[in-house]
PDB file of C-alpha atoms in Angstrom:
ATOM      1  CA  UNK A   1      -2.446  17.369 -26.138  1.00  0.00           C
ATOM      2  CA  UNK A   2      -1.233  16.609 -29.634  1.00  0.00           C
ATOM      3  CA  UNK A   3       2.341  17.742 -29.596  1.00  0.00           C
ATOM      4  CA  UNK A   4       4.491  18.456 -32.615  1.00  0.00           C
ATOM      5  CA  UNK A   5       6.904  16.104 -34.250  1.00  0.00           C
ATOM      6  CA  UNK A   6       9.470  16.316 -36.992  1.00  0.00           C
ATOM      7  CA  UNK A   7       9.493  14.732 -40.426  1.00  0.00           C
ATOM      8  CA  UNK A   8      10.901  11.246 -41.021  1.00  0.00           C
ATOM      9  CA  UNK A   9      14.581  12.054 -40.915  1.00  0.00           C
ATOM     10  CA  UNK A  10      14.449  14.734 -38.249  1.00  0.00           C
ATOM     11  CA  UNK A  11      14.710  13.996 -34.561  1.00  0.00           C
ATOM     12  CA  UNK A  12      12.350  14.861 -31.779  1.00  0.00           C
ATOM     13  CA  UNK A  13      12.811  13.413 -28.225  1.00  0.00           C
ATOM     14  CA  UNK A  14      15.169  13.447 -25.277  1.00  0.00           C
ATOM     15  CA  UNK A  15      14.940  11.749 -21.895  1.00  0.00           C
ATOM     16  CA  UNK A  16      16.644  12.602 -18.722  1.00  0.00           C
ATOM     17  CA  UNK A  17      20.234  11.348 -18.828  1.00  0.00           C
ATOM     18  CA  UNK A  18      19.689   8.991 -15.918  1.00  0.00           C
ATOM     19  CA  UNK A  19      18.487   5.558 -16.990  1.00  0.00           C
ATOM     20  CA  UNK A  20      16.014   4.060 -14.567  1.00  0.00           C
ATOM     21  CA  UNK A  21      14.762   0.502 -14.314  1.00  0.00           C
ATOM     22  CA  UNK A  22      11.474  -0.627 -15.793  1.00  0.00           C
ATOM     23  CA  UNK A  23       8.979  -0.571 -12.901  1.00  0.00           C
ATOM     24  CA  UNK A  24       8.760  -3.926 -11.223  1.00  0.00           C
ATOM     25  CA  UNK A  25      11.734  -5.510 -13.013  1.00  0.00           C
ATOM     26  CA  UNK A  26      14.720  -4.027 -11.227  1.00  0.00           C
ATOM     27  CA  UNK A  27      16.546  -3.837 -14.546  1.00  0.00           C
ATOM     28  CA  UNK A  28      16.508  -1.836 -17.741  1.00  0.00           C
ATOM     29  CA  UNK A  29      16.266  -4.961 -19.885  1.00  0.00           C
ATOM     30  CA  UNK A  30      13.602  -7.631 -20.084  1.00  0.00           C
ATOM     31  CA  UNK A  31      14.081 -11.316 -19.321  1.00  0.00           C
ATOM     32  CA  UNK A  32      15.451 -11.932 -22.803  1.00  0.00           C
ATOM     33  CA  UNK A  33      18.133  -9.296 -22.411  1.00  0.00           C
ATOM     34  CA  UNK A  34      16.585  -6.672 -24.695  1.00  0.00           C
ATOM     35  CA  UNK A  35      15.516  -3.157 -23.751  1.00  0.00           C
ATOM     36  CA  UNK A  36      11.848  -2.931 -22.645  1.00  0.00           C
ATOM     37  CA  UNK A  37      10.633  -0.985 -25.668  1.00  0.00           C
ATOM     38  CA  UNK A  38      12.508  -2.766 -28.430  1.00  0.00           C
ATOM     39  CA  UNK A  39       9.459  -4.783 -29.446  1.00  0.00           C
ATOM     40  CA  UNK A  40       7.359  -1.610 -29.710  1.00  0.00           C
ATOM     41  CA  UNK A  41       9.672   0.890 -31.385  1.00  0.00           C
ATOM     42  CA  UNK A  42       9.891  -0.500 -34.955  1.00  0.00           C
ATOM     43  CA  UNK A  43       6.145  -0.973 -35.416  1.00  0.00           C
ATOM     44  CA  UNK A  44       5.135   2.389 -33.992  1.00  0.00           C
ATOM     45  CA  UNK A  45       7.829   4.300 -35.875  1.00  0.00           C
ATOM     46  CA  UNK A  46       7.004   2.531 -39.157  1.00  0.00           C
ATOM     47  CA  UNK A  47       3.323   3.391 -38.633  1.00  0.00           C
ATOM     48  CA  UNK A  48       4.259   7.015 -37.988  1.00  0.00           C
ATOM     49  CA  UNK A  49       6.383   7.211 -41.121  1.00  0.00           C
ATOM     50  CA  UNK A  50       3.313   6.245 -43.124  1.00  0.00           C
ATOM     51  CA  UNK A  51       0.507   8.012 -41.253  1.00  0.00           C
ATOM     52  CA  UNK A  52       1.943  11.144 -39.608  1.00  0.00           C
ATOM     53  CA  UNK A  53      -0.047  14.268 -40.304  1.00  0.00           C
ATOM     54  CA  UNK A  54       1.604  17.024 -42.325  1.00  0.00           C
ATOM     55  CA  UNK A  55       1.545  19.856 -39.794  1.00  0.00           C
ATOM     56  CA  UNK A  56       3.468  23.132 -40.165  1.00  0.00           C
ATOM     57  CA  UNK A  57       5.423  22.774 -36.937  1.00  0.00           C
ATOM     58  CA  UNK A  58       6.722  19.396 -38.122  1.00  0.00           C
ATOM     59  CA  UNK A  59       8.360  20.841 -41.206  1.00  0.00           C
ATOM     60  CA  UNK A  60      12.087  21.595 -41.168  1.00  0.00           C
ATOM     61  CA  UNK A  61      11.515  25.308 -41.818  1.00  0.00           C
ATOM     62  CA  UNK A  62       9.449  25.646 -38.625  1.00  0.00           C
ATOM     63  CA  UNK A  63      12.612  25.842 -36.546  1.00  0.00           C
ATOM     64  CA  UNK A  64      12.786  25.740 -32.783  1.00  0.00           C
ATOM     65  CA  UNK A  65      10.655  28.851 -32.352  1.00  0.00           C
ATOM     66  CA  UNK A  66       7.873  27.347 -34.474  1.00  0.00           C
ATOM     67  CA  UNK A  67       7.997  24.203 -32.366  1.00  0.00           C
ATOM     68  CA  UNK A  68       7.857  26.216 -29.143  1.00  0.00           C
ATOM     69  CA  UNK A  69       4.893  28.288 -30.338  1.00  0.00           C
ATOM     70  CA  UNK A  70       3.021  25.139 -31.313  1.00  0.00           C
ATOM     71  CA  UNK A  71       3.705  23.540 -27.931  1.00  0.00           C
ATOM     72  CA  UNK A  72       2.204  26.497 -26.081  1.00  0.00           C
ATOM     73  CA  UNK A  73      -0.829  26.607 -28.367  1.00  0.00           C
ATOM     74  CA  UNK A  74      -1.535  22.881 -28.395  1.00  0.00           C
ATOM     75  CA  UNK A  75      -1.922  22.588 -24.637  1.00  0.00           C
ATOM     76  CA  UNK A  76      -5.549  21.531 -24.104  1.00  0.00           C
ATOM     77  CA  UNK A  77      -6.459  22.812 -27.577  1.00  0.00           C
ATOM     78  CA  UNK A  78      -7.147  20.697 -30.683  1.00  0.00           C
ATOM     79  CA  UNK A  79      -4.984  20.974 -33.775  1.00  0.00           C
ATOM     80  CA  UNK A  80      -7.861  22.248 -35.930  1.00  0.00           C
ATOM     81  CA  UNK A  81      -8.241  25.348 -33.745  1.00  0.00           C
ATOM     82  CA  UNK A  82      -4.511  25.944 -33.442  1.00  0.00           C
ATOM     83  CA  UNK A  83      -3.609  25.845 -37.146  1.00  0.00           C
ATOM     84  CA  UNK A  84      -4.959  29.251 -38.285  1.00  0.00           C
ATOM     85  CA  UNK A  85      -3.726  31.085 -35.182  1.00  0.00           C
ATOM     86  CA  UNK A  86      -0.307  29.426 -35.455  1.00  0.00           C
ATOM     87  CA  UNK A  87       0.087  30.498 -39.088  1.00  0.00           C
ATOM     88  CA  UNK A  88      -0.898  34.090 -38.308  1.00  0.00           C
ATOM     89  CA  UNK A  89       1.378  34.195 -35.260  1.00  0.00           C
ATOM     90  CA  UNK A  90       4.476  33.017 -37.140  1.00  0.00           C
ATOM     91  CA  UNK A  91       3.762  35.356 -40.042  1.00  0.00           C
ATOM     92  CA  UNK A  92       3.649  38.289 -37.628  1.00  0.00           C
ATOM     93  CA  UNK A  93       6.386  37.161 -35.218  1.00  0.00           C
ATOM     94  CA  UNK A  94       8.757  34.810 -37.073  1.00  0.00           C
ATOM     95  CA  UNK A  95      11.398  35.080 -34.328  1.00  0.00           C
ATOM     96  CA  UNK A  96      11.240  35.489 -30.537  1.00  0.00           C
ATOM     97  CA  UNK A  97      12.705  38.990 -30.778  1.00  0.00           C
ATOM     98  CA  UNK A  98       9.811  40.084 -32.992  1.00  0.00           C
ATOM     99  CA  UNK A  99       7.307  39.124 -30.314  1.00  0.00           C
ATOM    100  CA  UNK A 100       9.470  40.510 -27.506  1.00  0.00           C
ATOM    101  CA  UNK A 101       9.290  43.994 -29.071  1.00  0.00           C
ATOM    102  CA  UNK A 102       5.513  44.043 -28.724  1.00  0.00           C
ATOM    103  CA  UNK A 103       3.421  44.729 -25.638  1.00  0.00           C
ATOM    104  CA  UNK A 104       2.210  41.557 -23.917  1.00  0.00           C
ATOM    105  CA  UNK A 105      -1.349  42.659 -24.643  1.00  0.00           C
ATOM    106  CA  UNK A 106      -0.678  42.161 -28.349  1.00  0.00           C
ATOM    107  CA  UNK A 107       0.110  38.516 -27.673  1.00  0.00           C
ATOM    108  CA  UNK A 108      -3.205  38.214 -25.823  1.00  0.00           C
ATOM    109  CA  UNK A 109      -4.980  39.905 -28.737  1.00  0.00           C
ATOM    110  CA  UNK A 110      -3.403  37.590 -31.317  1.00  0.00           C
ATOM    111  CA  UNK A 111      -4.206  34.555 -29.197  1.00  0.00           C
ATOM    112  CA  UNK A 112      -7.824  35.035 -30.213  1.00  0.00           C
ATOM    113  CA  UNK A 113     -10.190  32.365 -28.968  1.00  0.00           C
ATOM    114  CA  UNK A 114      -7.694  29.580 -28.355  1.00  0.00           C
ATOM    115  CA  UNK A 115      -8.588  29.614 -24.674  1.00  0.00           C
ATOM    116  CA  UNK A 116      -6.414  29.654 -21.565  1.00  0.00           C
ATOM    117  CA  UNK A 117      -4.984  33.065 -22.600  1.00  0.00           C
ATOM    118  CA  UNK A 118      -2.379  33.092 -19.842  1.00  0.00           C
ATOM    119  CA  UNK A 119      -0.438  30.901 -22.251  1.00  0.00           C
ATOM    120  CA  UNK A 120      -0.074  33.961 -24.487  1.00  0.00           C
ATOM    121  CA  UNK A 121       1.485  35.962 -21.658  1.00  0.00           C
ATOM    122  CA  UNK A 122       3.825  33.084 -20.822  1.00  0.00           C
ATOM    123  CA  UNK A 123       4.894  32.732 -24.436  1.00  0.00           C
ATOM    124  CA  UNK A 124       5.556  36.468 -24.586  1.00  0.00           C
ATOM    125  CA  UNK A 125       7.613  36.221 -21.395  1.00  0.00           C
ATOM    126  CA  UNK A 126       9.605  33.329 -22.851  1.00  0.00           C
ATOM    127  CA  UNK A 127      10.260  35.355 -26.016  1.00  0.00           C
ATOM    128  CA  UNK A 128      11.574  38.268 -23.945  1.00  0.00           C
ATOM    129  CA  UNK A 129      13.860  35.954 -21.957  1.00  0.00           C
ATOM    130  CA  UNK A 130      15.140  34.231 -25.111  1.00  0.00           C
ATOM    131  CA  UNK A 131      15.926  37.625 -26.613  1.00  0.00           C
ATOM    132  CA  UNK A 132      17.661  38.926 -23.511  1.00  0.00           C
ATOM    133  CA  UNK A 133      19.510  35.780 -22.401  1.00  0.00           C
ATOM    134  CA  UNK A 134      20.126  33.822 -25.588  1.00  0.00           C
ATOM    135  CA  UNK A 135      20.545  36.363 -28.364  1.00  0.00           C
ATOM    136  CA  UNK A 136      17.116  35.635 -29.792  1.00  0.00           C
ATOM    137  CA  UNK A 137      17.691  31.925 -30.408  1.00  0.00           C
ATOM    138  CA  UNK A 138      15.686  29.264 -28.606  1.00  0.00           C
ATOM    139  CA  UNK A 139      18.298  27.513 -26.428  1.00  0.00           C
ATOM    140  CA  UNK A 140      19.235  23.930 -27.204  1.00  0.00           C
ATOM    141  CA  UNK A 141      20.079  23.000 -23.628  1.00  0.00           C
ATOM    142  CA  UNK A 142      17.251  21.337 -21.697  1.00  0.00           C
ATOM    143  CA  UNK A 143      18.144  23.096 -18.434  1.00  0.00           C
ATOM    144  CA  UNK A 144      18.156  26.491 -20.166  1.00  0.00           C
ATOM    145  CA  UNK A 145      14.782  25.757 -21.700  1.00  0.00           C
ATOM    146  CA  UNK A 146      13.409  24.769 -18.313  1.00  0.00           C
ATOM    147  CA  UNK A 147      14.681  28.061 -16.860  1.00  0.00           C
ATOM    148  CA  UNK A 148      12.610  30.140 -19.272  1.00  0.00           C
ATOM    149  CA  UNK A 149       9.431  31.689 -17.830  1.00  0.00           C
ATOM    150  CA  UNK A 150       6.310  29.715 -18.633  1.00  0.00           C
ATOM    151  CA  UNK A 151       8.261  26.555 -19.537  1.00  0.00           C
ATOM    152  CA  UNK A 152       7.575  23.456 -17.471  1.00  0.00           C
ATOM    153  CA  UNK A 153       8.945  19.929 -17.529  1.00  0.00           C
ATOM    154  CA  UNK A 154       6.830  18.779 -20.462  1.00  0.00           C
ATOM    155  CA  UNK A 155       7.421  21.810 -22.698  1.00  0.00           C
ATOM    156  CA  UNK A 156      11.186  21.839 -22.101  1.00  0.00           C
ATOM    157  CA  UNK A 157      11.443  18.158 -23.037  1.00  0.00           C
ATOM    158  CA  UNK A 158       9.152  18.600 -26.036  1.00  0.00           C
ATOM    159  CA  UNK A 159      11.086  21.538 -27.491  1.00  0.00           C
ATOM    160  CA  UNK A 160      14.449  19.866 -26.884  1.00  0.00           C
ATOM    161  CA  UNK A 161      13.127  16.724 -28.523  1.00  0.00           C
ATOM    162  CA  UNK A 162      11.021  17.983 -31.390  1.00  0.00           C
ATOM    163  CA  UNK A 163      13.202  20.955 -32.308  1.00  0.00           C
ATOM    164  CA  UNK A 164      16.674  19.575 -31.602  1.00  0.00           C
ATOM    165  CA  UNK A 165      16.300  15.810 -31.780  1.00  0.00           C
ATOM    166  CA  UNK A 166      17.505  15.189 -28.256  1.00  0.00           C
ATOM    167  CA  UNK A 167      16.725  12.105 -26.190  1.00  0.00           C
ATOM    168  CA  UNK A 168      14.058  13.034 -23.634  1.00  0.00           C
ATOM    169  CA  UNK A 169      10.910  11.367 -22.376  1.00  0.00           C
ATOM    170  CA  UNK A 170       8.072  13.536 -23.663  1.00  0.00           C
ATOM    171  CA  UNK A 171       4.953  12.738 -21.681  1.00  0.00           C
ATOM    172  CA  UNK A 172       1.786  14.379 -22.877  1.00  0.00           C
ATOM    173  CA  UNK A 173      -1.718  12.967 -22.406  1.00  0.00           C
ATOM    174  CA  UNK A 174      -1.537  10.984 -25.645  1.00  0.00           C
ATOM    175  CA  UNK A 175       1.758   9.293 -24.825  1.00  0.00           C
ATOM    176  CA  UNK A 176       0.661   8.557 -21.269  1.00  0.00           C
ATOM    177  CA  UNK A 177      -2.489   6.880 -22.573  1.00  0.00           C
ATOM    178  CA  UNK A 178      -0.529   4.739 -25.065  1.00  0.00           C
ATOM    179  CA  UNK A 179       1.879   3.584 -22.361  1.00  0.00           C
ATOM    180  CA  UNK A 180      -0.922   2.962 -19.863  1.00  0.00           C
ATOM    181  CA  UNK A 181      -2.723   0.683 -22.286  1.00  0.00           C
ATOM    182  CA  UNK A 182       0.101  -0.980 -24.188  1.00  0.00           C
ATOM    183  CA  UNK A 183       2.456  -1.583 -21.253  1.00  0.00           C
ATOM    184  CA  UNK A 184       0.616  -1.395 -17.934  1.00  0.00           C
ATOM    185  CA  UNK A 185      -2.743  -2.719 -19.138  1.00  0.00           C
ATOM    186  CA  UNK A 186      -4.950   0.087 -17.844  1.00  0.00           C
ATOM    187  CA  UNK A 187      -7.470   2.059 -19.847  1.00  0.00           C
ATOM    188  CA  UNK A 188      -6.361   5.492 -18.701  1.00  0.00           C
ATOM    189  CA  UNK A 189      -3.288   6.954 -16.994  1.00  0.00           C
ATOM    190  CA  UNK A 190      -3.611   8.724 -13.616  1.00  0.00           C
ATOM    191  CA  UNK A 191      -5.026  12.248 -13.643  1.00  0.00           C
ATOM    192  CA  UNK A 192      -1.571  13.699 -12.933  1.00  0.00           C
ATOM    193  CA  UNK A 193       1.744  12.376 -14.218  1.00  0.00           C
ATOM    194  CA  UNK A 194       3.400  10.103 -11.661  1.00  0.00           C
ATOM    195  CA  UNK A 195       7.008   9.171 -10.935  1.00  0.00           C
ATOM    196  CA  UNK A 196       6.227   5.621 -12.081  1.00  0.00           C
ATOM    197  CA  UNK A 197       5.088   6.923 -15.476  1.00  0.00           C
ATOM    198  CA  UNK A 198       8.289   8.922 -15.846  1.00  0.00           C
ATOM    199  CA  UNK A 199      10.412   5.882 -14.985  1.00  0.00           C
ATOM    200  CA  UNK A 200       8.506   3.776 -17.486  1.00  0.00           C
ATOM    201  CA  UNK A 201       8.822   6.396 -20.243  1.00  0.00           C
ATOM    202  CA  UNK A 202      12.572   6.669 -19.682  1.00  0.00           C
ATOM    203  CA  UNK A 203      12.973   2.899 -19.599  1.00  0.00           C
ATOM    204  CA  UNK A 204      11.189   2.622 -22.951  1.00  0.00           C
ATOM    205  CA  UNK A 205      13.342   5.204 -24.728  1.00  0.00           C
ATOM    206  CA  UNK A 206      15.652   3.879 -27.444  1.00  0.00           C
ATOM    207  CA  UNK A 207      19.322   4.484 -26.716  1.00  0.00           C
ATOM    208  CA  UNK A 208      19.986   6.117 -30.079  1.00  0.00           C
ATOM    209  CA  UNK A 209      19.062   9.812 -30.011  1.00  0.00           C
ATOM    210  CA  UNK A 210      17.477   9.910 -33.442  1.00  0.00           C
ATOM    211  CA  UNK A 211      15.424   6.789 -32.813  1.00  0.00           C
ATOM    212  CA  UNK A 212      14.388   8.062 -29.386  1.00  0.00           C
ATOM    213  CA  UNK A 213      13.241  11.311 -30.956  1.00  0.00           C
ATOM    214  CA  UNK A 214      11.281   9.448 -33.572  1.00  0.00           C
ATOM    215  CA  UNK A 215       9.715   7.190 -30.939  1.00  0.00           C
ATOM    216  CA  UNK A 216       8.558  10.213 -28.924  1.00  0.00           C
ATOM    217  CA  UNK A 217       6.912  11.725 -31.983  1.00  0.00           C
ATOM    218  CA  UNK A 218       5.406   8.447 -33.137  1.00  0.00           C
ATOM    219  CA  UNK A 219       3.943   7.383 -29.796  1.00  0.00           C
ATOM    220  CA  UNK A 220       2.378  10.819 -29.412  1.00  0.00           C
ATOM    221  CA  UNK A 221       0.773  10.630 -32.846  1.00  0.00           C
ATOM    222  CA  UNK A 222      -0.468   7.116 -32.149  1.00  0.00           C
ATOM    223  CA  UNK A 223      -2.295   8.396 -29.081  1.00  0.00           C
ATOM    224  CA  UNK A 224      -3.742  11.318 -31.005  1.00  0.00           C
ATOM    225  CA  UNK A 225      -5.049   9.358 -33.981  1.00  0.00           C
ATOM    226  CA  UNK A 226      -5.522   5.708 -32.973  1.00  0.00           C
ATOM    227  CA  UNK A 227      -5.264   5.078 -29.221  1.00  0.00           C
ATOM    228  CA  UNK A 228      -7.728   7.850 -28.468  1.00  0.00           C
ATOM    229  CA  UNK A 229      -9.486   8.471 -25.166  1.00  0.00           C
ATOM    230  CA  UNK A 230     -12.801   7.293 -26.626  1.00  0.00           C
ATOM    231  CA  UNK A 231     -13.582   5.010 -29.549  1.00  0.00           C
ATOM    232  CA  UNK A 232     -10.015   3.765 -29.885  1.00  0.00           C
ATOM    233  CA  UNK A 233      -9.201   2.118 -33.240  1.00  0.00           C
ATOM    234  CA  UNK A 234      -7.404  -1.043 -32.169  1.00  0.00           C
ATOM    235  CA  UNK A 235      -7.823  -2.526 -35.659  1.00  0.00           C
ATOM    236  CA  UNK A 236      -5.516   0.224 -36.954  1.00  0.00           C
ATOM    237  CA  UNK A 237      -2.964   0.024 -34.151  1.00  0.00           C
ATOM    238  CA  UNK A 238       0.485  -1.310 -35.103  1.00  0.00           C
ATOM    239  CA  UNK A 239       1.022  -2.792 -31.631  1.00  0.00           C
ATOM    240  CA  UNK A 240      -2.463  -4.166 -30.961  1.00  0.00           C
ATOM    241  CA  UNK A 241      -1.105  -7.718 -30.779  1.00  0.00           C
ATOM    242  CA  UNK A 242       1.181  -6.671 -27.901  1.00  0.00           C
ATOM    243  CA  UNK A 243      -1.167  -4.275 -26.089  1.00  0.00           C
ATOM    244  CA  UNK A 244      -1.565  -5.401 -22.469  1.00  0.00           C
ATOM    245  CA  UNK A 245      -4.938  -3.669 -22.089  1.00  0.00           C
ATOM    246  CA  UNK A 246      -6.427  -5.261 -25.205  1.00  0.00           C
ATOM    247  CA  UNK A 247      -5.025  -8.677 -24.326  1.00  0.00           C
ATOM    248  CA  UNK A 248      -6.608  -8.370 -20.869  1.00  0.00           C
ATOM    249  CA  UNK A 249     -10.023  -7.819 -22.461  1.00  0.00           C
ATOM    250  CA  UNK A 250     -10.004  -4.025 -22.142  1.00  0.00           C
ATOM    251  CA  UNK A 251     -10.921  -3.806 -18.446  1.00  0.00           C
ATOM    252  CA  UNK A 252     -12.875  -0.698 -17.497  1.00  0.00           C
ATOM    253  CA  UNK A 253     -11.190   2.195 -15.744  1.00  0.00           C
ATOM    254  CA  UNK A 254     -11.273   1.681 -11.961  1.00  0.00           C
ATOM    255  CA  UNK A 255      -9.946   5.020 -10.732  1.00  0.00           C
ATOM    256  CA  UNK A 256     -11.825   8.234  -9.930  1.00  0.00           C
ATOM    257  CA  UNK A 257     -14.466   9.227 -12.500  1.00  0.00           C
ATOM    258  CA  UNK A 258     -13.029  11.125 -15.437  1.00  0.00           C
ATOM    259  CA  UNK A 259     -15.035  14.323 -15.647  1.00  0.00           C
ATOM    260  CA  UNK A 260     -15.293  16.235 -18.876  1.00  0.00           C
ATOM    261  CA  UNK A 261     -14.622  19.956 -18.718  1.00  0.00           C
ATOM    262  CA  UNK A 262     -17.658  22.211 -18.770  1.00  0.00           C
ATOM    263  CA  UNK A 263     -17.633  25.703 -20.232  1.00  0.00           C
ATOM    264  CA  UNK A 264     -21.134  27.177 -20.521  1.00  0.00           C
ATOM    265  CA  UNK A 265     -21.964  29.390 -17.583  1.00  0.00           C
ATOM    266  CA  UNK A 266     -18.534  29.132 -15.972  1.00  0.00           C
ATOM    267  CA  UNK A 267     -16.147  31.933 -15.034  1.00  0.00           C
ATOM    268  CA  UNK A 268     -14.030  30.779 -17.990  1.00  0.00           C
ATOM    269  CA  UNK A 269     -16.849  31.679 -20.346  1.00  0.00           C
ATOM    270  CA  UNK A 270     -17.302  35.084 -18.722  1.00  0.00           C
ATOM    271  CA  UNK A 271     -13.561  35.757 -18.869  1.00  0.00           C
ATOM    272  CA  UNK A 272     -13.599  34.860 -22.554  1.00  0.00           C
ATOM    273  CA  UNK A 273     -16.441  37.286 -23.266  1.00  0.00           C
ATOM    274  CA  UNK A 274     -14.703  40.108 -21.399  1.00  0.00           C
ATOM    275  CA  UNK A 275     -11.410  39.483 -23.181  1.00  0.00           C
ATOM    276  CA  UNK A 276     -13.194  39.396 -26.547  1.00  0.00           C
ATOM    277  CA  UNK A 277     -14.353  42.991 -26.010  1.00  0.00           C
ATOM    278  CA  UNK A 278     -10.848  44.125 -25.106  1.00  0.00           C
ATOM    279  CA  UNK A 279      -9.209  42.251 -27.992  1.00  0.00           C
ATOM    280  CA  UNK A 280     -11.472  43.942 -30.501  1.00  0.00           C
ATOM    281  CA  UNK A 281     -10.895  47.412 -29.044  1.00  0.00           C
ATOM    282  CA  UNK A 282      -7.792  49.456 -29.804  1.00  0.00           C
ATOM    283  CA  UNK A 283      -8.494  52.032 -27.126  1.00  0.00           C
ATOM    284  CA  UNK A 284      -9.300  51.660 -23.425  1.00  0.00           C
ATOM    285  CA  UNK A 285     -12.766  50.221 -22.791  1.00  0.00           C
ATOM    286  CA  UNK A 286     -15.195  51.702 -20.230  1.00  0.00           C
ATOM    287  CA  UNK A 287     -16.689  49.544 -17.501  1.00  0.00           C
ATOM    288  CA  UNK A 288     -20.129  49.874 -19.084  1.00  0.00           C
ATOM    289  CA  UNK A 289     -19.024  48.093 -22.253  1.00  0.00           C
ATOM    290  CA  UNK A 290     -17.793  45.170 -20.182  1.00  0.00           C
ATOM    291  CA  UNK A 291     -20.936  45.104 -18.065  1.00  0.00           C
ATOM    292  CA  UNK A 292     -23.025  44.410 -21.147  1.00  0.00           C
ATOM    293  CA  UNK A 293     -21.381  41.070 -21.957  1.00  0.00           C
ATOM    294  CA  UNK A 294     -22.704  39.154 -18.923  1.00  0.00           C
ATOM    295  CA  UNK A 295     -25.943  39.572 -17.017  1.00  0.00           C
ATOM    296  CA  UNK A 296     -24.837  38.377 -13.560  1.00  0.00           C
ATOM    297  CA  UNK A 297     -22.869  41.177 -11.828  1.00  0.00           C
ATOM    298  CA  UNK A 298     -21.183  39.128  -9.095  1.00  0.00           C
ATOM    299  CA  UNK A 299     -19.797  36.539 -11.494  1.00  0.00           C
ATOM    300  CA  UNK A 300     -18.865  39.228 -14.002  1.00  0.00           C
ATOM    301  CA  UNK A 301     -16.967  41.191 -11.359  1.00  0.00           C
ATOM    302  CA  UNK A 302     -15.211  38.042 -10.150  1.00  0.00           C
ATOM    303  CA  UNK A 303     -14.157  37.156 -13.696  1.00  0.00           C
ATOM    304  CA  UNK A 304     -12.852  40.672 -14.363  1.00  0.00           C
ATOM    305  CA  UNK A 305     -10.934  40.730 -11.083  1.00  0.00           C
ATOM    306  CA  UNK A 306      -9.393  37.402 -12.041  1.00  0.00           C
ATOM    307  CA  UNK A 307      -8.262  38.743 -15.418  1.00  0.00           C
ATOM    308  CA  UNK A 308      -6.649  41.734 -13.711  1.00  0.00           C
ATOM    309  CA  UNK A 309      -4.976  39.484 -11.142  1.00  0.00           C
ATOM    310  CA  UNK A 310      -3.609  37.239 -13.911  1.00  0.00           C
ATOM    311  CA  UNK A 311      -2.116  40.214 -15.735  1.00  0.00           C
ATOM    312  CA  UNK A 312      -4.395  39.776 -18.742  1.00  0.00           C
ATOM    313  CA  UNK A 313      -6.260  43.053 -18.213  1.00  0.00           C
ATOM    314  CA  UNK A 314      -4.896  46.386 -17.030  1.00  0.00           C
ATOM    315  CA  UNK A 315      -7.224  48.742 -15.108  1.00  0.00           C
ATOM    316  CA  UNK A 316      -6.855  52.456 -15.746  1.00  0.00           C
ATOM    317  CA  UNK A 317      -8.143  55.615 -14.038  1.00  0.00           C
ATOM    318  CA  UNK A 318     -11.730  56.534 -14.763  1.00  0.00           C
ATOM    319  CA  UNK A 319     -13.064  52.988 -14.826  1.00  0.00           C
ATOM    320  CA  UNK A 320     -11.301  52.093 -18.073  1.00  0.00           C
ATOM    321  CA  UNK A 321      -9.646  48.782 -18.977  1.00  0.00           C
ATOM    322  CA  UNK A 322      -7.201  47.651 -21.659  1.00  0.00           C
ATOM    323  CA  UNK A 323      -4.945  44.735 -22.571  1.00  0.00           C
ATOM    324  CA  UNK A 324      -1.589  44.983 -20.751  1.00  0.00           C
ATOM    325  CA  UNK A 325       1.168  47.182 -22.135  1.00  0.00           C
ATOM    326  CA  UNK A 326       3.906  45.956 -19.793  1.00  0.00           C
TER     327      UNK A 326
END
């Protein structure tokens, strides 16, 4: 995912307080006595200062809530699809309390076709908790962020970093790929984040909070724009001369095959079609209207049951359905 970052003189990143050794070295400095990432930080940050995209959640007026909204929306969704929905969302709900006042179904409706609509429910739940527990302000404390519903390890670190300039290791797919190639010499990171990756990310963090925040933002952008999953642009990379994977001759990935996600014909597609009907309706929808969106009754029924189970659809008496009110 392409996560948000702040402008040049704002801070975005915070690692866990504990400093752990660089894997395989037994120390947090290299053989010359410098921190492991010191040779990478200046080049990547300088590149970012020149090439960072101007995105709304990176602007100072976005605030912590804007950063949090972007983090939820950008999970597994490209920036181009997020931008219009993000702008509409913030115009309608500029603060968590504004969203918390609405029914959760309105969040699902406004989510549109971003996909993975449970994110909308989780963001609504986080807004309610922020309003009730923190007076409507996104908390600055990492532990308090992590305690919010729908907030996991990555999102808590990202919001603390990108919104408040704290020093956290922010490990999204882009950062993991940059570290895998530049430091460990492998084409792709493991399918799931490992403890070794977390140790490496923490070991590479600059000690200074502002620089660490900038490094988190810059390394993420590098993965999004240059060190991409396919057709990487090594000729544009500021650390190509130090990249372990490139220097090793770009060895092919040796792990399990990396399967692309399919959509056509899947339950996800059916769920999306069913939700589209409910989003466009402002009154309860009869079963017959839902039956028309997909020809195969068993799959259609399974998809609808899944939406109800996930809290995205609320069944009503008389075979009617609506987006959730509570």
